[in-house]
Coordinates of C-alpha atoms and ligand atoms in Angstrom, one line a residue:
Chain A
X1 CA 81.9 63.3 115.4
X2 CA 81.2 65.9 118.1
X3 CA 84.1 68.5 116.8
X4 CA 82.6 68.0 113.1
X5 CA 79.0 69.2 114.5
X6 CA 80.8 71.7 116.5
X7 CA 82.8 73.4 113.1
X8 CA 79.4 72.9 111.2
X9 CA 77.6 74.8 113.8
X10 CA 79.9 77.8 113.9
X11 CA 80.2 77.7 109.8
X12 CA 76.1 78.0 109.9
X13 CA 76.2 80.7 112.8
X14 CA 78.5 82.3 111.0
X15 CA 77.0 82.5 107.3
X16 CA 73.2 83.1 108.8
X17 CA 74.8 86.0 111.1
X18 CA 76.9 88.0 108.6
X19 CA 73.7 87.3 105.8
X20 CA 75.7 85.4 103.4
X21 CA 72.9 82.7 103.4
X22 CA 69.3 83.2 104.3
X23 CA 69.2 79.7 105.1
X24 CA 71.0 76.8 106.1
X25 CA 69.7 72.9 105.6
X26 CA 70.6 70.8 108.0
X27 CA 69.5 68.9 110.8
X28 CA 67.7 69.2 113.9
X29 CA 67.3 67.4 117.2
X30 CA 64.3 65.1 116.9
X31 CA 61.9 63.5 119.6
X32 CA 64.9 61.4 120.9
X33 CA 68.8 61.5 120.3
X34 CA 68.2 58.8 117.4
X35 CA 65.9 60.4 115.3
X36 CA 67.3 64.1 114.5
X37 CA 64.8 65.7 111.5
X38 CA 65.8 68.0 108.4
X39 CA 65.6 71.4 109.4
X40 CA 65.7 75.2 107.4
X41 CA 67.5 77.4 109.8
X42 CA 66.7 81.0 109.6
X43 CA 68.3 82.7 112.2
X44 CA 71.4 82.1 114.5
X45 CA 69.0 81.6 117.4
X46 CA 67.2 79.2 115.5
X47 CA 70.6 76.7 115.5
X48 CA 70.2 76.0 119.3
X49 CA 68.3 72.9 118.0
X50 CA 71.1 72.2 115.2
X51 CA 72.2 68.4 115.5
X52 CA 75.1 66.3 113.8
X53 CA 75.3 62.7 115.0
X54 CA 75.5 58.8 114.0
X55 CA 71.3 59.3 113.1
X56 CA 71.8 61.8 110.5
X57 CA 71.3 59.5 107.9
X58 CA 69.0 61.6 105.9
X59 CA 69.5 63.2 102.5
X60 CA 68.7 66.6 102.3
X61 CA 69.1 67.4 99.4
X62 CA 66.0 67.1 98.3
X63 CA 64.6 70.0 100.1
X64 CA 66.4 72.0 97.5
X65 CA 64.2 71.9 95.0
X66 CA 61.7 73.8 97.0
X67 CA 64.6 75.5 99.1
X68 CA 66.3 77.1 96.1
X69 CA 64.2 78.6 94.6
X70 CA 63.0 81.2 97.5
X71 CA 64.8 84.5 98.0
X72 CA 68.3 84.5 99.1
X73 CA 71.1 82.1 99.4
X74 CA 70.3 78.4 100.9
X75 CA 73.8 76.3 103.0
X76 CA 73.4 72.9 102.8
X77 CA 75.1 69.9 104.5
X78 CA 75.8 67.4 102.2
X79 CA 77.6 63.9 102.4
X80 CA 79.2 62.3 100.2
X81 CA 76.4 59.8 99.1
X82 CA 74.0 63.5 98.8
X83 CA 76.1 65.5 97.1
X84 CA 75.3 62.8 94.0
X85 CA 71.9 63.5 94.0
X86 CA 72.8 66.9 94.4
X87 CA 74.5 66.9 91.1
X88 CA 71.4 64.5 89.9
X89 CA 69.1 67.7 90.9
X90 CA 71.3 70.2 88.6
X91 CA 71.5 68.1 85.7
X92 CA 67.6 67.5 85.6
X93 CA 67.6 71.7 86.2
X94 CA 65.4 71.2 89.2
X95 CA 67.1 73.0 92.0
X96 CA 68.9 76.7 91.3
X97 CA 72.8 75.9 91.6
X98 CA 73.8 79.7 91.9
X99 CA 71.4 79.7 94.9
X100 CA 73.4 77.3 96.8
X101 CA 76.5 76.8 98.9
X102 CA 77.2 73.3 99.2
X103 CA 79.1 72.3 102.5
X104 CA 80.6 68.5 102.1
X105 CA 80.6 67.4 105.7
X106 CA 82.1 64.1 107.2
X107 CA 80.5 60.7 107.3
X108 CA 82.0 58.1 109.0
X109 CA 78.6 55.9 107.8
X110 CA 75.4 56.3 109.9
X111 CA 73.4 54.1 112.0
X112 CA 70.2 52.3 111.7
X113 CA 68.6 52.4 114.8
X114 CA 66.5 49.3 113.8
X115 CA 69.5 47.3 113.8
X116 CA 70.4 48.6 117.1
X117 CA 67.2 47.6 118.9
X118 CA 67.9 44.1 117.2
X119 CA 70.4 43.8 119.0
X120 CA 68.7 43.8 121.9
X121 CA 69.5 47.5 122.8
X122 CA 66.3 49.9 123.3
X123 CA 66.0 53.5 124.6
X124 CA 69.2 54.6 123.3
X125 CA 70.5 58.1 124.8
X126 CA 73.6 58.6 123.2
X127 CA 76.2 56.9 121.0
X128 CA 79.7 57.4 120.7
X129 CA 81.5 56.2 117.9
X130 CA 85.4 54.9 117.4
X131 CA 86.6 52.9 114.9
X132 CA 84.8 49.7 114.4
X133 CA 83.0 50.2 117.4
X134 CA 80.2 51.9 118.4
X135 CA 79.6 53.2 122.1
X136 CA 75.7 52.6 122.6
X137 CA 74.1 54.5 126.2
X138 CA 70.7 53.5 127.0
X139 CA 68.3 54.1 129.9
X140 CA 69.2 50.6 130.7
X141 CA 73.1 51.3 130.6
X142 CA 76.4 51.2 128.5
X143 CA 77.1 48.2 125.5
X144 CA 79.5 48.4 123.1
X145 CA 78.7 47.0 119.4
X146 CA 80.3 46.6 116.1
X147 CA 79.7 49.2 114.2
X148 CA 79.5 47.0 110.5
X149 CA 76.1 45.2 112.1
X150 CA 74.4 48.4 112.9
X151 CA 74.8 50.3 110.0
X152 CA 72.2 51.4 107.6
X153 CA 72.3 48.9 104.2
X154 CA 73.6 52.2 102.5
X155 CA 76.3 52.5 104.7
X156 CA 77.4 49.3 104.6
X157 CA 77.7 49.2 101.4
X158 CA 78.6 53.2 101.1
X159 CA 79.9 53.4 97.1
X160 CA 82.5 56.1 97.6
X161 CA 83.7 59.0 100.3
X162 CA 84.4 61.5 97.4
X163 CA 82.0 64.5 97.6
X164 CA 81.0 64.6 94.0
X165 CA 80.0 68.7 94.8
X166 CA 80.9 71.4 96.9
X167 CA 81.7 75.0 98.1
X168 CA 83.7 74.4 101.0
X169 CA 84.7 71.3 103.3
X170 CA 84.2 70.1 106.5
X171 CA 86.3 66.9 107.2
X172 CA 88.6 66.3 109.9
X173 CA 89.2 62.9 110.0
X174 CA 89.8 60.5 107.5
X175 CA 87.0 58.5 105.9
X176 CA 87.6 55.0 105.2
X177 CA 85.8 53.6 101.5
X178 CA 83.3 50.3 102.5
X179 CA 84.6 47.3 101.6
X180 CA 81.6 45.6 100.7
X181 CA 80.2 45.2 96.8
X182 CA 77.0 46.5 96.6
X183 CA 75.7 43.9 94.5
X184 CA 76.5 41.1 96.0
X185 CA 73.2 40.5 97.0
X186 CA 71.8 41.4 93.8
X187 CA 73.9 38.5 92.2
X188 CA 72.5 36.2 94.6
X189 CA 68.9 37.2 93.4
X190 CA 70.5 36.5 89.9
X191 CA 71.5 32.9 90.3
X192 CA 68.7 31.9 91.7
X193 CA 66.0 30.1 89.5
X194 CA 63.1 32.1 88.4
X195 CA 60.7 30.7 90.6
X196 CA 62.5 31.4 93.8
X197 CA 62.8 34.7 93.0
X198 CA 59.5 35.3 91.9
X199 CA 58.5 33.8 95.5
X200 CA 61.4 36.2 96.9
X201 CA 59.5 39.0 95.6
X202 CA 55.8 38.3 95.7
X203 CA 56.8 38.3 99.9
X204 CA 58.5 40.9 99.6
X205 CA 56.2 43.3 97.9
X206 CA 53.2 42.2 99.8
X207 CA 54.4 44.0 102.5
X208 CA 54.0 47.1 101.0
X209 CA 51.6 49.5 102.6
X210 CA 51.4 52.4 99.4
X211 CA 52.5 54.6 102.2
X212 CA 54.6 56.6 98.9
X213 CA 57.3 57.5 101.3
X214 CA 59.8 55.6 99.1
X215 CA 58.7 57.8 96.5
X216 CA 58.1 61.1 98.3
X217 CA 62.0 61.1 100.1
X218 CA 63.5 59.8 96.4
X219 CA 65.6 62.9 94.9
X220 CA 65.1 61.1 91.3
X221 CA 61.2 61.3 92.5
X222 CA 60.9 64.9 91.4
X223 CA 58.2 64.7 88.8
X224 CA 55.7 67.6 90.0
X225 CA 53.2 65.4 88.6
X226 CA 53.7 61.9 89.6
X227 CA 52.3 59.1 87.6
X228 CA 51.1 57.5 90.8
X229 CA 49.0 60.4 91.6
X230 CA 46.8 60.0 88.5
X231 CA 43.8 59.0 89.4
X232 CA 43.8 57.1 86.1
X233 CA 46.4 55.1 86.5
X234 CA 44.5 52.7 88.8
X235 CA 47.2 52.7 91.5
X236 CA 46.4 56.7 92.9
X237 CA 48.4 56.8 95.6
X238 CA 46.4 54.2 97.8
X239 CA 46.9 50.8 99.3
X240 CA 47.7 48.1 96.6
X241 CA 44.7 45.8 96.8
X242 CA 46.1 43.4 94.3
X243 CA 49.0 41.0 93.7
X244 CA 49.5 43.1 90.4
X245 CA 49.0 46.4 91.6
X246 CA 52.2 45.7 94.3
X247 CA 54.4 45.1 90.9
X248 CA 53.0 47.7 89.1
X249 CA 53.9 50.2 91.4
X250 CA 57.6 49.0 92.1
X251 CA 58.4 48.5 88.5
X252 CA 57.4 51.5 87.6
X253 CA 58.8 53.6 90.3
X254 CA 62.3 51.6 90.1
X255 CA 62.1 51.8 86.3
X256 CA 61.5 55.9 86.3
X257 CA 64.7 56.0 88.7
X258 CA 66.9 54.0 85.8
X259 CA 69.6 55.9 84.8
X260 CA 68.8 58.5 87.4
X261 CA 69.0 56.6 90.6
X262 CA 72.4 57.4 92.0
X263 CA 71.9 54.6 94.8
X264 CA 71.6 57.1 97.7
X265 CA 69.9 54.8 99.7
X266 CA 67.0 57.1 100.7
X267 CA 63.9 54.5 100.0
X268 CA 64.8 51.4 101.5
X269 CA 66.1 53.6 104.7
X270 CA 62.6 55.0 105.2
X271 CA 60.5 52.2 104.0
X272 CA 58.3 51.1 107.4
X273 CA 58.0 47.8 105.8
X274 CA 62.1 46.8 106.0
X275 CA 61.0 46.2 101.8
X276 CA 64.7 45.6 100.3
X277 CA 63.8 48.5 97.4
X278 CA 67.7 49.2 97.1
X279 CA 67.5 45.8 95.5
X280 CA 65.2 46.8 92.8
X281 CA 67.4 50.3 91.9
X282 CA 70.9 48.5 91.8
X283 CA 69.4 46.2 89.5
X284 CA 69.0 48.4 87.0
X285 CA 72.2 50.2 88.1
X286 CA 74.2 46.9 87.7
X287 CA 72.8 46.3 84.3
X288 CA 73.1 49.6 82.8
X289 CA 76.7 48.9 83.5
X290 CA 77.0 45.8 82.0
X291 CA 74.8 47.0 78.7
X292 CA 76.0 50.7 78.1
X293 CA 79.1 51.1 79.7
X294 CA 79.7 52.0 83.7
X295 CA 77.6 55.0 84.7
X296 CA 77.0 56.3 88.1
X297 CA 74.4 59.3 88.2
X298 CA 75.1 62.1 89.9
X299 CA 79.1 61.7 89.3
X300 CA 78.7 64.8 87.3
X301 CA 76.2 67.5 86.7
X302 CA 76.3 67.1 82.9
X303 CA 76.8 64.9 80.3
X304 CA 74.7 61.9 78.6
X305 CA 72.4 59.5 80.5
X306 CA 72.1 55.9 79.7
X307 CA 68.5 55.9 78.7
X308 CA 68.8 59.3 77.0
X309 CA 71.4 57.9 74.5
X310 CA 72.2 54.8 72.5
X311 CA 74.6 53.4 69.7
X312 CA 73.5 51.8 66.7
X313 CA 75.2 48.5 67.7
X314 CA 73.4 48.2 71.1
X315 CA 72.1 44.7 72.6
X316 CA 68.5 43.1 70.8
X317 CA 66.1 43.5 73.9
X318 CA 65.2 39.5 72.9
X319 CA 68.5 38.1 74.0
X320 CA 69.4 40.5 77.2
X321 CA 69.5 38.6 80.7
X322 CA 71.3 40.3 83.9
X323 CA 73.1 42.5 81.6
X324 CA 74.4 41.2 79.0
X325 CA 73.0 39.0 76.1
X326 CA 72.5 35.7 76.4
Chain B
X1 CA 29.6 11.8 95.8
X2 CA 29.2 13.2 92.5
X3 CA 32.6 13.2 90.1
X4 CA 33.9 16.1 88.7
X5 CA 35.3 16.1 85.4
X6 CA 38.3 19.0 84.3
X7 CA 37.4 19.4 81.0
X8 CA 40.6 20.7 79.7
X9 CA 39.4 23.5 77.1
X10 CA 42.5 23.9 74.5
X11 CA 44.4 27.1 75.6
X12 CA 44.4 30.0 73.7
X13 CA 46.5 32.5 74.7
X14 CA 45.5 36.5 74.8
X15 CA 48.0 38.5 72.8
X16 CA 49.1 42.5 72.7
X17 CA 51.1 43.0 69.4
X18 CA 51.8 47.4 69.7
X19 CA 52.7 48.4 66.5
X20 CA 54.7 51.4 65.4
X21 CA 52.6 53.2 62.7
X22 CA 55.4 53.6 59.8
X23 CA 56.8 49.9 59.4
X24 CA 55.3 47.5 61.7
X25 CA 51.3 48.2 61.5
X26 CA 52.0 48.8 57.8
X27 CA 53.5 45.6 57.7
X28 CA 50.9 44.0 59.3
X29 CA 48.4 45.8 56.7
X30 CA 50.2 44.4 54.4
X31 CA 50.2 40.7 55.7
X32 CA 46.4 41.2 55.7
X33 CA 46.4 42.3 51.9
X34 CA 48.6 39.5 50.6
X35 CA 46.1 37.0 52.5
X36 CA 49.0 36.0 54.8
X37 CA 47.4 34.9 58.0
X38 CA 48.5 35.8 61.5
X39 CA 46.3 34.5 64.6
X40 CA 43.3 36.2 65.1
X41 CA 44.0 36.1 68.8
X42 CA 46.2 39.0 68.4
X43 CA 45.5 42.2 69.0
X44 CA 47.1 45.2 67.5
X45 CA 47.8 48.5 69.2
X46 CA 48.8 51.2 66.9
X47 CA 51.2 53.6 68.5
X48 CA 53.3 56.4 66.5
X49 CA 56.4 55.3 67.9
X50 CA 57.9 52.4 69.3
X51 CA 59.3 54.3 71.8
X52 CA 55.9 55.8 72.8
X53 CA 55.3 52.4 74.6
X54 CA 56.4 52.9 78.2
X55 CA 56.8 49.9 80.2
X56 CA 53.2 50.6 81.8
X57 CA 51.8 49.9 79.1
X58 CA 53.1 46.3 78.9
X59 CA 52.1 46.1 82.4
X60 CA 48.5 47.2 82.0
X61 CA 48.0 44.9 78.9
X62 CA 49.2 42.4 81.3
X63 CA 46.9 43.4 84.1
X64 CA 44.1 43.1 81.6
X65 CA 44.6 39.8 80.8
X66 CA 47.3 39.6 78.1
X67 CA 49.0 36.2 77.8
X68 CA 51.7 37.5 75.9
X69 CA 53.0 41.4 74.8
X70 CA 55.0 42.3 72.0
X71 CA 56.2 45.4 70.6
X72 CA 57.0 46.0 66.7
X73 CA 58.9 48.8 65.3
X74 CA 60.9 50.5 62.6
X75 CA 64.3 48.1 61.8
X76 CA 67.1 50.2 63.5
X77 CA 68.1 52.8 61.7
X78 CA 65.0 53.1 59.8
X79 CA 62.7 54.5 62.2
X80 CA 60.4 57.6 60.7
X81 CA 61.6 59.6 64.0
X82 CA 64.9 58.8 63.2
X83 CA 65.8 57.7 67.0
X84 CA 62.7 56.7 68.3
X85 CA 63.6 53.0 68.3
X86 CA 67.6 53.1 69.7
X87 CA 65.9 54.6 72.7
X88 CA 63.0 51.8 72.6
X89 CA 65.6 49.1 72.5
X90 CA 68.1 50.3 75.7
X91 CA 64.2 50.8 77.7
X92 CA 62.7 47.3 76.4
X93 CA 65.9 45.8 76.9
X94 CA 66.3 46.9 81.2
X95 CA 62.9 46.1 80.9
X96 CA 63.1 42.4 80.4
X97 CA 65.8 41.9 82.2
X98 CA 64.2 43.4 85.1
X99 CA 60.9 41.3 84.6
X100 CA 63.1 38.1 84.6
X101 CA 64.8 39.4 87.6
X102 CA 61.8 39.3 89.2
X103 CA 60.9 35.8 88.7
X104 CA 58.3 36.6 85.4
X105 CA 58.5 34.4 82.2
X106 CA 60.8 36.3 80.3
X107 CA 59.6 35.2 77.0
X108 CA 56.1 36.5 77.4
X109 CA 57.1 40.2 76.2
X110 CA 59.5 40.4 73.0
X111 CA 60.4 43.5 70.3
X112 CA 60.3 42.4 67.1
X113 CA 61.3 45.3 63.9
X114 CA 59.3 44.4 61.0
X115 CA 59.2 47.0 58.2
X116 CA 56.1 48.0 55.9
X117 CA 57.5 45.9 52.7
X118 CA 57.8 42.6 55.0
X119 CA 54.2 41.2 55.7
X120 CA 55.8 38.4 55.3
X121 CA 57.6 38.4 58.5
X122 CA 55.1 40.1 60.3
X123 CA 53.1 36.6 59.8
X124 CA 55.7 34.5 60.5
X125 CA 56.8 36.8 63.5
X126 CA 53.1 36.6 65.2
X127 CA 52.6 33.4 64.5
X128 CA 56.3 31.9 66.3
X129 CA 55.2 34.4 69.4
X130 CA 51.9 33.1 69.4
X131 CA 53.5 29.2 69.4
X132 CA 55.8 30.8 72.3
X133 CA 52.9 31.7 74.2
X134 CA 51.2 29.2 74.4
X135 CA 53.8 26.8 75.1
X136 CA 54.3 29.4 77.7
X137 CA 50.8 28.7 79.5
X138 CA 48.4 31.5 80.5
X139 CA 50.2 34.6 82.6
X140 CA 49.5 34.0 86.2
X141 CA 52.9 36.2 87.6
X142 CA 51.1 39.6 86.2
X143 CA 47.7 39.2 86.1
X144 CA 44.7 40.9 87.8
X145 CA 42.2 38.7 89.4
X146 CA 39.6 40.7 89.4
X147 CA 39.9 41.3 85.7
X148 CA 40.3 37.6 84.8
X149 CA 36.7 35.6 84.1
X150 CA 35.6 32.6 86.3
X151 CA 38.2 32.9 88.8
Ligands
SF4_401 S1 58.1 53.0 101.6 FE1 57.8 50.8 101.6 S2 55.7 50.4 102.3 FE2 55.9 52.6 101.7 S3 55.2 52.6 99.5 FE3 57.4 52.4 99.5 S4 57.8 50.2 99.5 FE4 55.7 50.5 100.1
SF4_402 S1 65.5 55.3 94.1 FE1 66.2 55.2 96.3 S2 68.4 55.0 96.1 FE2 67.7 55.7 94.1 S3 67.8 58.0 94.2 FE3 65.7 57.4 94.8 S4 65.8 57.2 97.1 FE4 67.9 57.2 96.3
SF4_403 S1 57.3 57.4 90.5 FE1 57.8 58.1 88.4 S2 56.3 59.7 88.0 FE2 56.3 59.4 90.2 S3 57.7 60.9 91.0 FE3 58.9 59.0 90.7 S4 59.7 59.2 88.7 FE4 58.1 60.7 88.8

């Protein structure tokens, strides 16, 4: 991983100092080595803080929206699982594609640093990754885990290591496709009976806080005027203070993501409350495909959508369960 | 010790029937005309479109005490908008789907196309919903306590 951060930090030096870009979007070193933050670089001196490591689980793409718009060129970083919502971004016409120069970068799947401290390791210094293993140095010392239990739920279920956009490339090693299905445990919810998941959820979703940063990091979120910022809605952007209002919000939220949601992972990454909201997307993922045909947003930057299109011979709403009628 | 009797009152379920305004509310006009009788415990929400109802608005129906929701519209193919309803369906349908998925009655919230010539069915329609509905029991998964009475 170090000589892929060291080639993307001479491609940024090197585009900010000959003014190709006015900008580059990447990431910067954080409070501790786990938690590097999205950064705007302007200047060459301003990359001493640039950072590329196992923590740089982060989308940016996002940022573009905002980013792409101001005057000049904008470089972004992208992995694979961004550069879908990247193309998302284009095909909804909310980010400026001339604007932008798209660098895919590695990923060899990033780390959750929850699952790390689960395991019993705190204060973590540095990690070094190879293979299947994952070097982890603490204050307390040196431990070696498998790399599979610490990554992020994304990761581990990562749905492809194709960059779907980009300008130029920055991969020097080979990147090995997850094995894992990705709904798996969406199938489980499935075959269980209607009151266990009911109970699966209603603990679920009382965890939530209305802390909106599921919403605020989703690239799909993009609507300058959210619903859930409407005072009349009865749910403004506050802490749900019924059983109802905890449903209401993640329906709605996972229902204005259908068709749009390309599974980036972004919302159950930086939910504080652990809630399982990648659960809630691939649902809908999972049975657009079964209803209308495979789809996977972001594959492209044009074309039809799912719930922007139809046939006449589609599926009475009466008789669909899990995707197919029943 | 003084006993305490649960008088059972006969349930009556609380039902949202949103109507498209070319076939379905016509219909329903038209079920009124002919002295065809539907239960008087729905209640009809006229919307242009089928596909103006947005799954918030099944919610909120729900959150203010509906029993049951249904949606009527257009027959495919016949809709005024020409569309409106194909895009109703593929929405209604995930919508469902996803409601079962998380552990609510499915058969609570159903889209029925009724057209403006069949009163007829629109009677028949409300009145197998309403029988649904109440076999169903009152709608405790999606409901507001603060809006329900007595509790
Ligand atoms: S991030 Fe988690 S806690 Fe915050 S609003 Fe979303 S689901 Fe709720
Ligand atoms: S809903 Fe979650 S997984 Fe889907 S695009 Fe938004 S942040 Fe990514
Ligand atoms: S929750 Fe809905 S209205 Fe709000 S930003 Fe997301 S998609 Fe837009």
């Amino acid at each position: 991983m170090k000589d892929v951060e060291m080639k993307m930090l001479e491609r940024a030096k090197a585009l900010l100092g000959s003014g190709e870009v006015a900008r580059v979007i990447g990431w910067k070193k954080g409070e501790f080595y786990f938690d590097p933050v999205p950064a705007s670089f302007e200047s060459v001196e301003e990359l001493s803080d640039f950072v590329y490591n196992g923590f740089c689980g982060a989308n940016l793409s996002k940022y573009l929206i905002q980013m792409s718009k101001k005057e000049g060129k904008t470089a972004i970083f992208l992995k694979p699982c961004d550069s879908y919502s990247f193309n998302q971004l284009v095909k909804e016409h909310r980010i400026v594609r001339e604007n932008i120069h798209v660098i895919a970068i590695e990923c060899q799947g990033k780390l959750d640093i929850e699952k790390i401290k689960a395991q019993g390791v705190s204060a973590v210094t540095e990690v070094e990754e190879d293979g299947d293993t994952v070097k982890v140095s603490s204050l307390y010392g040196e431990t070696t885990l498998n790399k599979e239990d610490i990554l992020l739920v994304k990761c581990a279920t990562c749905k492809s290591k194709t960059h779907q956009a980009k300008d130029e490339e920055i991969v020097l090693h080979e990147m090995p496709e997850s094995k894992n299905n990705r709904f798996d445990e969406v199938e489980k919810l499935e075959a269980m009976t209607e009151t266990e998941r009911f109970a699966f959820w209603k603990l679920q979703l009382q965890k939530c806080i209305r802390c909106n940063a599921c919403r605020n990091v989703c690239p799909a979120c993009s609507c300058i005027k959210c619903v859930f910022d409407n005072p009349a809605s009865g749910i403004a952007a506050k802490a749900n203070d019924s059983e109802f209002e905890e449903k209401l919000f993640h329906i709605i939220r996972a229902f204005h993501v259908a068709g749009r949601c390309t599974d980036c992972g972004e919302c159950s990454r930086v939910c504080p409350q652990n809630i399982p909201l990648h659960l809630l997307n691939r649902k809908f993922i999972k049975d657009i495909d079964g209803l209308y045909g495979e789809y996977q947003a972001g594959e492209t930057a044009e074309g039809k959508t799912p719930l922007t299109s139809y046939t006449e011979g589609d599926k009475e709403p009466n008789d669909v369960v899990d995707g197919e009628a029943k | 010790m003084q006993e305490v009797t649960t008088e059972k009152k006969e349930f009556v379920p609380n039902i949202v029937a949103f109507c498209c305004n070319w076939c379905s509310y016509a219909g329903a006009d038209l079920a009124g005309s002919s002295r065809l009788s539907y239960p008087a415990n729905v209640k009809i929400i006229r919307v242009p479109c089928s596909c103006r109802v947005n799954p918030s608005f099944i919610l909120k129906a729900y959150q203010q005490g509906a029993d049951g929701v249904i949606l009527c519209g257009c027959h495919p193919g016949d809709c005024h908008y020409v569309t409106g309803n194909y895009y109703a369906r593929r929405r209604m349908s995930l919508l469902f789907s996803f409601l079962n998925y998380m552990g609510i009655e499915k058969e609570r919230t159903r889209v029925e196309w009724v057209s403006a010539a069949e009163g007829q069915r629109f009677s028949a329609v409300m009145n197998d919903f309403v029988k649904t509905v109440t076999a169903l029991g009152e709608n405790r998964k999606l409901t507001d306590l603060r809006v329900k009475e007595g509790e």
